[in-house]
Amino acid sequence: MPSLSSGLLGDLDPTSDRAVFRQIADQLREAIDRGRFKEGEKLPSEAELVEHYGVSRMTVRNSFSVLQGEGLVHAEHGKGVFVRPRPPVRRLASDRFARRHREQGKSAFIVEADAAGSHPQVDSLEVKEEKASQDVSTRLGSVRRVLARRRRYLLDGRPVEFATSYLPLDIARGTPIAEPNPGPGGIYARLEELGHRLDHFEEEIRARMPSPDEVRTLRLASGVPVIHLIRTAFDQEGRAVEVCDTVMAADAYVLSYQLPAT
Amino acid sequence: MPSLSSGLLGDLDPTSDRAVFRQIADQLREAIDRGRFKEGEKLPSEAELVEHYGVSRMTVRNSFSVLQGEGLVHAEHGKGVFVRPRPPVRRLASDRFARRHREQGKSAFIVEADAAGSHPQVDSLEVKEEKASQDVSTRLGSVRRVLARRRRYLLDGRPVEFATSYLPLDIARGTPIAEPNPGPGGIYARLEELGHRLDHFEEEIRARMPSPDEVRTLRLASGVPVIHLIRTAFDQEGRAVEVCDTVMAADAYVLSYQLPAT
DNA sequence: TTTGCCCACTCGTCTATACGAGTAAGCGTG
DNA sequence: CACGCTTACTCGTATAGACGAGTGGGCAAA
């Protein structure tokens, strides 16, 4: 059978000064927006579109690359080009570090994911002492070396977040914080037990395109940005006791904050 | 003179299974990261790279498109391909809506930008009544029609943010809030004067690639995501009195929040 | 039936070529 | 000197063709 697309897609406007590949991208985008192609569904193949529009294959591929850059579709070698499904998002609420959430045994990530019916995992655990980067050193108040705790979070097998915590050695060395598993309530519970009663957190949020490294560790599709969150924890003496650097797949997260109007 | 690039760029590895255009992208990326090409500087032209690597022009263009997708470079027709300069970022602190900031005459955006030495502008003002979207209606508690206040913010001539505030008609109609210029302290000051004493805000943050529309209104370079922020303002009776939907150029913003450890 | 191969279809990579259009500098003319 | 043209260089768009490699179904052989 010839192009299934015929019914769903229109013709090109040769008088338009809009580039042909843009016109094709526009039509595909609109068809997707209108739900003519649903999430996960296969778009017409390159060959079909070449046929339908009477253009060369590179032109069709150019259209697809536009849509890929917008994060709308993704290509699978040997299979086709598909409408990118929106994954379930993880909501991070601003009270997620409240003391009351810290009393339980399991980490917030596990508890929350279980509740949402998905399968959580944490891997790539690494705990080691290292030299503090300029930025981390500044945030922690001029420390030279730090304890770094790295881990990757996965939901239903998909990596969604990569995080590194940095703590001053004089606080963390020789404590459960320096163990791979710091115990119930996580490192914040341990910090409080060690006498660093937490006062508040500061979070800085940026969004940007991922580095090739991040594309690899988070298995990101093209057209998916990352949210870069840097949290600093302060104890009641005003000392920065931890910096946590987190990179999240932006399509898997919604951050939520509550601000006083005071 | 032949390629200036010769000194800065290496050779291809024909034995590698990494695609040629990726190898070229890798080398350019690394050169940029190492500072061999500085912000705003011109990369070697397509022709020079064709010459240097002995590949076809489409292969070089493919490399550039990879880097463009990463937001590292941008092309200017007739001029060349340049390392994308990081614009000055605007910091949004979580206390930006505190009452004490609301007493002055000018809007927070103007005050802040002036202080930072940049030239702020607000344009595309539009104030009108319209049908509430499903989402806005839900957030405001099932209102059918709303007052919508749209505006675009620019820094030194560059659009950085596009925002729309939605307010229930029973609150806003016939008040200064329905005027293009709501007066000193903005609409939050007016809301409080009207007896809606503000209690707190809720902010939801997402990051994603921009729609073609957003690319146009924010004049976004390719490879620049947007931060999508939805703020809901609640008064002391617990009623949602405003929803503000904001789309920001992600390369121009850092959001900063302070969370209690309680 | 099961195994394994082949083939058709898919996207990925690369070449070669052509023309269009924006930019900027040089040069000659008025 | 000032203006406008030419020209060389830049990226943008599009064509046509070639080969490679992943996927999955069908068919033939064991």
PDB file of C-alpha atoms in Angstrom, chain A:
ATOM      1  CA  MET A   1       0.000   0.000   0.000  1.00  0.00           C
ATOM      2  CA  PRO A   2       1.238   3.526  -0.720  1.00  0.00           C
ATOM      3  CA  SER A   3       1.711   6.172   1.918  1.00  0.00           C
ATOM      4  CA  LEU A   4      -0.637   5.759   4.831  1.00  0.00           C
ATOM      5  CA  SER A   5       0.255   9.347   5.414  1.00  0.00           C
ATOM      6  CA  SER A   6      -1.736  10.667   2.483  1.00  0.00           C
ATOM      7  CA  GLY A   7      -4.835  11.112   4.527  1.00  0.00           C
ATOM      8  CA  LEU A   8      -3.057  12.747   7.446  1.00  0.00           C
ATOM      9  CA  LEU A   9      -0.619  15.042   5.742  1.00  0.00           C
ATOM     10  CA  GLY A  10      -1.172  17.839   3.267  1.00  0.00           C
ATOM     11  CA  ASP A  11       0.801  19.146   0.322  1.00  0.00           C
ATOM     12  CA  LEU A  12       3.707  21.513   0.059  1.00  0.00           C
ATOM     13  CA  ASP A  13       3.234  25.128  -0.872  1.00  0.00           C
ATOM     14  CA  PRO A  14       5.779  25.786  -3.636  1.00  0.00           C
ATOM     15  CA  THR A  15       5.081  29.536  -3.537  1.00  0.00           C
ATOM     16  CA  SER A  16       5.900  29.729   0.162  1.00  0.00           C
ATOM     17  CA  ASP A  17       9.326  31.018   1.078  1.00  0.00           C
ATOM     18  CA  ARG A  18       9.325  28.650   4.003  1.00  0.00           C
ATOM     19  CA  ALA A  19      11.887  25.941   3.430  1.00  0.00           C
ATOM     20  CA  VAL A  20      10.458  22.640   2.264  1.00  0.00           C
ATOM     21  CA  PHE A  21      11.895  20.687   5.181  1.00  0.00           C
ATOM     22  CA  ARG A  22      10.291  23.185   7.559  1.00  0.00           C
ATOM     23  CA  GLN A  23       6.931  22.820   5.862  1.00  0.00           C
ATOM     24  CA  ILE A  24       7.167  19.068   6.238  1.00  0.00           C
ATOM     25  CA  ALA A  25       8.220  19.414   9.875  1.00  0.00           C
ATOM     26  CA  ASP A  26       5.292  21.797  10.419  1.00  0.00           C
ATOM     27  CA  GLN A  27       2.811  19.326   9.008  1.00  0.00           C
ATOM     28  CA  LEU A  28       4.164  16.455  11.046  1.00  0.00           C
ATOM     29  CA  ARG A  29       4.236  18.581  14.186  1.00  0.00           C
ATOM     30  CA  GLU A  30       0.671  19.661  13.672  1.00  0.00           C
ATOM     31  CA  ALA A  31      -0.468  16.113  13.029  1.00  0.00           C
ATOM     32  CA  ILE A  32       1.188  15.062  16.267  1.00  0.00           C
ATOM     33  CA  ASP A  33      -0.289  17.976  18.197  1.00  0.00           C
ATOM     34  CA  ARG A  34      -3.731  17.153  16.878  1.00  0.00           C
ATOM     35  CA  GLY A  35      -3.308  13.590  18.000  1.00  0.00           C
ATOM     36  CA  ARG A  36      -3.308  12.113  14.494  1.00  0.00           C
ATOM     37  CA  PHE A  37      -0.171  10.349  15.599  1.00  0.00           C
ATOM     38  CA  LYS A  38      -0.357   9.278  19.194  1.00  0.00           C
ATOM     39  CA  GLU A  39       2.331   8.767  21.785  1.00  0.00           C
ATOM     40  CA  GLY A  40       4.628   5.916  20.879  1.00  0.00           C
ATOM     41  CA  GLU A  41       3.089   5.616  17.441  1.00  0.00           C
ATOM     42  CA  LYS A  42       5.239   5.250  14.341  1.00  0.00           C
ATOM     43  CA  LEU A  43       5.388   8.111  11.879  1.00  0.00           C
ATOM     44  CA  PRO A  44       5.488   7.402   8.131  1.00  0.00           C
ATOM     45  CA  SER A  45       8.899   6.108   7.120  1.00  0.00           C
ATOM     46  CA  GLU A  46      11.418   8.287   5.322  1.00  0.00           C
ATOM     47  CA  ALA A  47      10.683   6.442   2.099  1.00  0.00           C
ATOM     48  CA  GLU A  48       6.956   7.027   2.429  1.00  0.00           C
ATOM     49  CA  LEU A  49       7.440  10.735   2.987  1.00  0.00           C
ATOM     50  CA  VAL A  50       9.869  10.951   0.076  1.00  0.00           C
ATOM     51  CA  GLU A  51       7.109   9.404  -2.006  1.00  0.00           C
ATOM     52  CA  HIS A  52       4.327  11.532  -0.568  1.00  0.00           C
ATOM     53  CA  TYR A  53       6.030  14.902  -0.915  1.00  0.00           C
ATOM     54  CA  GLY A  54       8.192  14.177  -3.920  1.00  0.00           C
ATOM     55  CA  VAL A  55      11.372  15.380  -2.240  1.00  0.00           C
ATOM     56  CA  SER A  56      14.742  13.810  -1.631  1.00  0.00           C
ATOM     57  CA  ARG A  57      15.456  11.681   1.355  1.00  0.00           C
ATOM     58  CA  MET A  58      17.848  14.173   2.947  1.00  0.00           C
ATOM     59  CA  THR A  59      15.068  16.732   2.983  1.00  0.00           C
ATOM     60  CA  VAL A  60      12.791  14.375   4.867  1.00  0.00           C
ATOM     61  CA  ARG A  61      15.577  13.512   7.276  1.00  0.00           C
ATOM     62  CA  ASN A  62      16.136  17.214   7.833  1.00  0.00           C
ATOM     63  CA  SER A  63      12.483  17.550   8.849  1.00  0.00           C
ATOM     64  CA  PHE A  64      12.828  14.699  11.292  1.00  0.00           C
ATOM     65  CA  SER A  65      15.911  16.233  12.800  1.00  0.00           C
ATOM     66  CA  VAL A  66      13.968  19.432  13.461  1.00  0.00           C
ATOM     67  CA  LEU A  67      11.317  17.480  15.335  1.00  0.00           C
ATOM     68  CA  GLN A  68      13.969  15.518  17.173  1.00  0.00           C
ATOM     69  CA  GLY A  69      15.565  18.736  18.335  1.00  0.00           C
ATOM     70  CA  GLU A  70      12.198  19.790  19.700  1.00  0.00           C
ATOM     71  CA  GLY A  71      11.988  16.573  21.631  1.00  0.00           C
ATOM     72  CA  LEU A  72       8.818  15.554  19.794  1.00  0.00           C
ATOM     73  CA  VAL A  73      10.002  12.371  18.131  1.00  0.00           C
ATOM     74  CA  HIS A  74      12.823   9.875  18.322  1.00  0.00           C
ATOM     75  CA  ALA A  75      14.237   7.540  15.695  1.00  0.00           C
ATOM     76  CA  GLU A  76      14.996   3.865  16.213  1.00  0.00           C
ATOM     77  CA  HIS A  77      17.461   2.285  13.861  1.00  0.00           C
ATOM     78  CA  GLY A  78      15.809  -0.426  11.802  1.00  0.00           C
ATOM     79  CA  LYS A  79      12.353   0.306  13.156  1.00  0.00           C
ATOM     80  CA  GLY A  80      11.159   3.803  12.376  1.00  0.00           C
ATOM     81  CA  VAL A  81      10.530   7.225  13.809  1.00  0.00           C
ATOM     82  CA  PHE A  82       8.147   7.405  16.733  1.00  0.00           C
ATOM     83  CA  VAL A  83       6.258  10.039  18.660  1.00  0.00           C
ATOM     84  CA  ARG A  84       8.162  10.321  21.893  1.00  0.00           C
ATOM     85  CA  PRO A  85       6.038   9.168  24.793  1.00  0.00           C
ATOM     86  CA  ARG A  86       5.919  11.437  27.798  1.00  0.00           C
ATOM     87  CA  PRO A  87       7.238   9.422  30.709  1.00  0.00           C
ATOM     88  CA  PRO A  88       5.545   9.605  34.077  1.00  0.00           C
ATOM     89  CA  VAL A  89       6.992  12.531  35.942  1.00  0.00           C
ATOM     90  CA  ARG A  90       8.384  12.548  39.401  1.00  0.00           C
ATOM     91  CA  ARG A  91       7.205  15.434  41.521  1.00  0.00           C
ATOM     92  CA  LEU A  92       9.683  16.931  43.919  1.00  0.00           C
ATOM     93  CA  ALA A  93       7.886  18.915  46.589  1.00  0.00           C
ATOM     94  CA  SER A  94       9.648  21.554  48.611  1.00  0.00           C
ATOM     95  CA  ASP A  95       8.886  19.762  51.861  1.00  0.00           C
ATOM     96  CA  ARG A  96      10.653  16.609  50.740  1.00  0.00           C
ATOM     97  CA  PHE A  97      13.432  17.171  53.278  1.00  0.00           C
ATOM     98  CA  ALA A  98      11.154  17.881  56.172  1.00  0.00           C
ATOM     99  CA  ARG A  99      12.206  16.051  59.329  1.00  0.00           C
ATOM    100  CA  ARG A 100       9.001  14.056  59.419  1.00  0.00           C
ATOM    101  CA  HIS A 101       9.881  12.420  56.106  1.00  0.00           C
ATOM    102  CA  ARG A 102      13.230  11.459  57.500  1.00  0.00           C
ATOM    103  CA  GLU A 103      12.137   9.191  60.297  1.00  0.00           C
ATOM    104  CA  GLN A 104      11.499   6.139  58.120  1.00  0.00           C
ATOM    105  CA  GLY A 105      13.966   3.520  57.146  1.00  0.00           C
ATOM    106  CA  LYS A 106      13.925   3.759  53.405  1.00  0.00           C
ATOM    107  CA  SER A 107      15.110   6.649  51.304  1.00  0.00           C
ATOM    108  CA  ALA A 108      12.595   9.183  50.049  1.00  0.00           C
ATOM    109  CA  PHE A 109      13.192   8.068  46.476  1.00  0.00           C
ATOM    110  CA  ILE A 110      12.315   4.433  47.168  1.00  0.00           C
ATOM    111  CA  VAL A 111       9.281   5.196  49.312  1.00  0.00           C
ATOM    112  CA  GLU A 112       7.863   7.646  46.836  1.00  0.00           C
ATOM    113  CA  ALA A 113       8.408   5.444  43.789  1.00  0.00           C
ATOM    114  CA  ASP A 114       6.879   2.434  45.504  1.00  0.00           C
ATOM    115  CA  ALA A 115       3.848   4.529  46.348  1.00  0.00           C
ATOM    116  CA  ALA A 116       3.562   5.592  42.710  1.00  0.00           C
ATOM    117  CA  GLY A 117       3.652   1.973  41.635  1.00  0.00           C
ATOM    118  CA  SER A 118       6.942   2.154  39.788  1.00  0.00           C
ATOM    119  CA  HIS A 119      10.063   0.136  40.326  1.00  0.00           C
ATOM    120  CA  PRO A 120      12.878   2.230  41.836  1.00  0.00           C
ATOM    121  CA  GLN A 121      16.578   1.413  41.796  1.00  0.00           C
ATOM    122  CA  VAL A 122      19.742   3.132  42.917  1.00  0.00           C
ATOM    123  CA  ASP A 123      23.056   2.213  41.358  1.00  0.00           C
ATOM    124  CA  SER A 124      26.561   3.421  40.493  1.00  0.00           C
ATOM    125  CA  LEU A 125      27.176   4.005  44.120  1.00  0.00           C
ATOM    126  CA  GLU A 126      30.542   5.548  44.777  1.00  0.00           C
ATOM    127  CA  VAL A 127      31.794   7.037  47.989  1.00  0.00           C
ATOM    128  CA  LYS A 128      35.262   8.526  48.134  1.00  0.00           C
ATOM    129  CA  GLU A 129      37.363  11.391  49.295  1.00  0.00           C
ATOM    130  CA  GLU A 130      38.499  13.823  46.651  1.00  0.00           C
ATOM    131  CA  LYS A 131      39.640  17.334  45.934  1.00  0.00           C
ATOM    132  CA  ALA A 132      36.812  19.859  46.057  1.00  0.00           C
ATOM    133  CA  SER A 133      36.038  21.717  42.862  1.00  0.00           C
ATOM    134  CA  GLN A 134      36.298  25.473  42.991  1.00  0.00           C
ATOM    135  CA  ASP A 135      32.532  25.806  43.121  1.00  0.00           C
ATOM    136  CA  VAL A 136      31.981  23.204  45.823  1.00  0.00           C
ATOM    137  CA  SER A 137      34.807  24.631  47.871  1.00  0.00           C
ATOM    138  CA  THR A 138      33.249  28.087  47.735  1.00  0.00           C
ATOM    139  CA  ARG A 139      29.841  26.817  48.729  1.00  0.00           C
ATOM    140  CA  LEU A 140      31.196  24.789  51.652  1.00  0.00           C
ATOM    141  CA  GLY A 141      33.350  27.668  52.883  1.00  0.00           C
ATOM    142  CA  SER A 142      36.831  27.043  51.520  1.00  0.00           C
ATOM    143  CA  VAL A 143      37.363  23.387  52.177  1.00  0.00           C
ATOM    144  CA  ARG A 144      40.093  21.709  50.180  1.00  0.00           C
ATOM    145  CA  ARG A 145      39.046  18.074  50.231  1.00  0.00           C
ATOM    146  CA  VAL A 146      35.599  16.573  50.545  1.00  0.00           C
ATOM    147  CA  LEU A 147      33.762  13.306  50.852  1.00  0.00           C
ATOM    148  CA  ALA A 148      31.868  12.714  47.608  1.00  0.00           C
ATOM    149  CA  ARG A 149      28.849  10.412  47.494  1.00  0.00           C
ATOM    150  CA  ARG A 150      27.704   9.630  43.936  1.00  0.00           C
ATOM    151  CA  ARG A 151      24.611   7.668  42.968  1.00  0.00           C
ATOM    152  CA  ARG A 152      22.247   7.218  40.079  1.00  0.00           C
ATOM    153  CA  TYR A 153      18.496   6.819  40.408  1.00  0.00           C
ATOM    154  CA  LEU A 154      16.375   4.734  38.064  1.00  0.00           C
ATOM    155  CA  LEU A 155      12.621   4.351  37.657  1.00  0.00           C
ATOM    156  CA  ASP A 156      11.402   1.174  35.978  1.00  0.00           C
ATOM    157  CA  GLY A 157      14.883   0.660  34.604  1.00  0.00           C
ATOM    158  CA  ARG A 158      15.202   4.122  33.174  1.00  0.00           C
ATOM    159  CA  PRO A 159      17.883   6.397  34.671  1.00  0.00           C
ATOM    160  CA  VAL A 160      16.288   9.675  35.686  1.00  0.00           C
ATOM    161  CA  GLU A 161      18.738  11.387  37.983  1.00  0.00           C
ATOM    162  CA  PHE A 162      22.401  11.475  38.836  1.00  0.00           C
ATOM    163  CA  ALA A 163      23.468  13.065  42.078  1.00  0.00           C
ATOM    164  CA  THR A 164      26.649  13.790  43.979  1.00  0.00           C
ATOM    165  CA  SER A 165      26.771  14.951  47.573  1.00  0.00           C
ATOM    166  CA  TYR A 166      29.865  16.715  48.880  1.00  0.00           C
ATOM    167  CA  LEU A 167      30.606  16.962  52.588  1.00  0.00           C
ATOM    168  CA  PRO A 168      33.533  18.487  54.449  1.00  0.00           C
ATOM    169  CA  LEU A 169      35.922  15.782  55.685  1.00  0.00           C
ATOM    170  CA  ASP A 170      35.929  17.042  59.261  1.00  0.00           C
ATOM    171  CA  ILE A 171      32.214  16.278  59.396  1.00  0.00           C
ATOM    172  CA  ALA A 172      31.942  13.080  57.416  1.00  0.00           C
ATOM    173  CA  ARG A 173      35.166  11.121  57.761  1.00  0.00           C
ATOM    174  CA  GLY A 174      34.869   8.018  59.865  1.00  0.00           C
ATOM    175  CA  THR A 175      31.106   8.354  60.278  1.00  0.00           C
ATOM    176  CA  PRO A 176      28.267   6.313  58.731  1.00  0.00           C
ATOM    177  CA  ILE A 177      28.104   9.093  56.129  1.00  0.00           C
ATOM    178  CA  ALA A 178      31.292   7.691  54.647  1.00  0.00           C
ATOM    179  CA  GLU A 179      29.659   4.263  54.294  1.00  0.00           C
ATOM    180  CA  PRO A 180      27.935   3.221  51.055  1.00  0.00           C
ATOM    181  CA  ASN A 181      24.699   2.846  52.984  1.00  0.00           C
ATOM    182  CA  PRO A 182      24.442   5.593  55.585  1.00  0.00           C
ATOM    183  CA  GLY A 183      21.410   3.981  57.231  1.00  0.00           C
ATOM    184  CA  PRO A 184      17.775   4.959  57.802  1.00  0.00           C
ATOM    185  CA  GLY A 185      16.852   8.555  57.046  1.00  0.00           C
ATOM    186  CA  GLY A 186      19.920   9.048  54.864  1.00  0.00           C
ATOM    187  CA  ILE A 187      22.817  11.397  55.439  1.00  0.00           C
ATOM    188  CA  TYR A 188      20.601  14.199  56.709  1.00  0.00           C
ATOM    189  CA  ALA A 189      19.511  12.012  59.624  1.00  0.00           C
ATOM    190  CA  ARG A 190      23.170  11.172  60.288  1.00  0.00           C
ATOM    191  CA  LEU A 191      24.208  14.810  60.131  1.00  0.00           C
ATOM    192  CA  GLU A 192      21.652  15.664  62.792  1.00  0.00           C
ATOM    193  CA  GLU A 193      22.820  12.795  64.991  1.00  0.00           C
ATOM    194  CA  LEU A 194      26.324  14.142  64.698  1.00  0.00           C
ATOM    195  CA  GLY A 195      25.142  17.426  66.147  1.00  0.00           C
ATOM    196  CA  HIS A 196      24.648  19.359  62.943  1.00  0.00           C
ATOM    197  CA  ARG A 197      21.006  20.222  63.383  1.00  0.00           C
ATOM    198  CA  LEU A 198      19.782  21.328  59.981  1.00  0.00           C
ATOM    199  CA  ASP A 199      18.316  24.778  59.632  1.00  0.00           C
ATOM    200  CA  HIS A 200      17.524  25.300  55.975  1.00  0.00           C
ATOM    201  CA  PHE A 201      18.432  24.378  52.407  1.00  0.00           C
ATOM    202  CA  GLU A 202      19.243  26.550  49.441  1.00  0.00           C
ATOM    203  CA  GLU A 203      18.496  25.232  45.982  1.00  0.00           C
ATOM    204  CA  GLU A 204      19.750  26.679  42.716  1.00  0.00           C
ATOM    205  CA  ILE A 205      18.044  25.535  39.548  1.00  0.00           C
ATOM    206  CA  ARG A 206      19.251  25.752  35.987  1.00  0.00           C
ATOM    207  CA  ALA A 207      18.116  24.065  32.791  1.00  0.00           C
ATOM    208  CA  ARG A 208      20.355  23.338  29.814  1.00  0.00           C
ATOM    209  CA  MET A 209      21.107  20.749  27.176  1.00  0.00           C
ATOM    210  CA  PRO A 210      23.023  17.743  28.490  1.00  0.00           C
ATOM    211  CA  SER A 211      26.712  17.118  27.905  1.00  0.00           C
ATOM    212  CA  PRO A 212      27.560  13.959  25.950  1.00  0.00           C
ATOM    213  CA  ASP A 213      28.482  12.423  29.300  1.00  0.00           C
ATOM    214  CA  GLU A 214      25.084  13.149  30.733  1.00  0.00           C
ATOM    215  CA  VAL A 215      23.403  11.808  27.603  1.00  0.00           C
ATOM    216  CA  ARG A 216      25.183   8.545  28.274  1.00  0.00           C
ATOM    217  CA  THR A 217      24.575   8.155  32.005  1.00  0.00           C
ATOM    218  CA  LEU A 218      20.947   9.255  31.804  1.00  0.00           C
ATOM    219  CA  ARG A 219      20.335   7.559  28.434  1.00  0.00           C
ATOM    220  CA  LEU A 220      18.711  10.748  27.214  1.00  0.00           C
ATOM    221  CA  ALA A 221      16.895  10.999  23.916  1.00  0.00           C
ATOM    222  CA  SER A 222      17.878  13.966  21.795  1.00  0.00           C
ATOM    223  CA  GLY A 223      15.764  16.993  22.488  1.00  0.00           C
ATOM    224  CA  VAL A 224      15.549  16.326  26.210  1.00  0.00           C
ATOM    225  CA  PRO A 225      17.139  18.992  28.408  1.00  0.00           C
ATOM    226  CA  VAL A 226      18.403  18.445  31.922  1.00  0.00           C
ATOM    227  CA  ILE A 227      17.542  20.224  35.123  1.00  0.00           C
ATOM    228  CA  HIS A 228      20.643  21.010  37.107  1.00  0.00           C
ATOM    229  CA  LEU A 229      19.954  21.475  40.788  1.00  0.00           C
ATOM    230  CA  ILE A 230      22.525  22.456  43.375  1.00  0.00           C
ATOM    231  CA  ARG A 231      21.394  22.217  46.962  1.00  0.00           C
ATOM    232  CA  THR A 232      23.323  23.468  49.956  1.00  0.00           C
ATOM    233  CA  ALA A 233      22.342  22.352  53.443  1.00  0.00           C
ATOM    234  CA  PHE A 234      22.984  24.711  56.361  1.00  0.00           C
ATOM    235  CA  ASP A 235      23.034  23.797  60.011  1.00  0.00           C
ATOM    236  CA  GLN A 236      21.715  25.997  62.768  1.00  0.00           C
ATOM    237  CA  GLU A 237      25.087  27.608  63.238  1.00  0.00           C
ATOM    238  CA  GLY A 238      24.886  28.824  59.676  1.00  0.00           C
ATOM    239  CA  ARG A 239      27.544  26.471  58.405  1.00  0.00           C
ATOM    240  CA  ALA A 240      27.161  24.813  55.006  1.00  0.00           C
ATOM    241  CA  VAL A 241      27.413  21.107  55.817  1.00  0.00           C
ATOM    242  CA  GLU A 242      26.561  19.554  52.465  1.00  0.00           C
ATOM    243  CA  VAL A 243      26.386  20.444  48.786  1.00  0.00           C
ATOM    244  CA  CYS A 244      24.371  18.159  46.558  1.00  0.00           C
ATOM    245  CA  ASP A 245      24.776  18.472  42.812  1.00  0.00           C
ATOM    246  CA  THR A 246      21.962  16.829  40.879  1.00  0.00           C
ATOM    247  CA  VAL A 247      21.325  16.396  37.175  1.00  0.00           C
ATOM    248  CA  MET A 248      17.836  15.247  36.231  1.00  0.00           C
ATOM    249  CA  ALA A 249      16.243  14.211  32.962  1.00  0.00           C
ATOM    250  CA  ALA A 250      13.920  17.174  32.483  1.00  0.00           C
ATOM    251  CA  ASP A 251      11.132  15.096  30.990  1.00  0.00           C
ATOM    252  CA  ALA A 252      10.890  13.042  34.150  1.00  0.00           C
ATOM    253  CA  TYR A 253      10.545  15.832  36.699  1.00  0.00           C
ATOM    254  CA  VAL A 254       8.369  18.583  37.975  1.00  0.00           C
ATOM    255  CA  LEU A 255       9.772  20.600  40.838  1.00  0.00           C
ATOM    256  CA  SER A 256       7.344  22.193  43.193  1.00  0.00           C
ATOM    257  CA  TYR A 257       8.064  24.861  45.798  1.00  0.00           C
ATOM    258  CA  GLN A 258       6.038  26.639  48.356  1.00  0.00           C
ATOM    259  CA  LEU A 259       6.989  30.223  49.169  1.00  0.00           C
ATOM    260  CA  PRO A 260       5.709  32.354  52.003  1.00  0.00           C
ATOM    261  CA  ALA A 261       4.209  35.679  50.953  1.00  0.00           C
ATOM    262  CA  THR A 262       5.857  37.357  53.895  1.00  0.00           C
TER     263      THR A 262
END
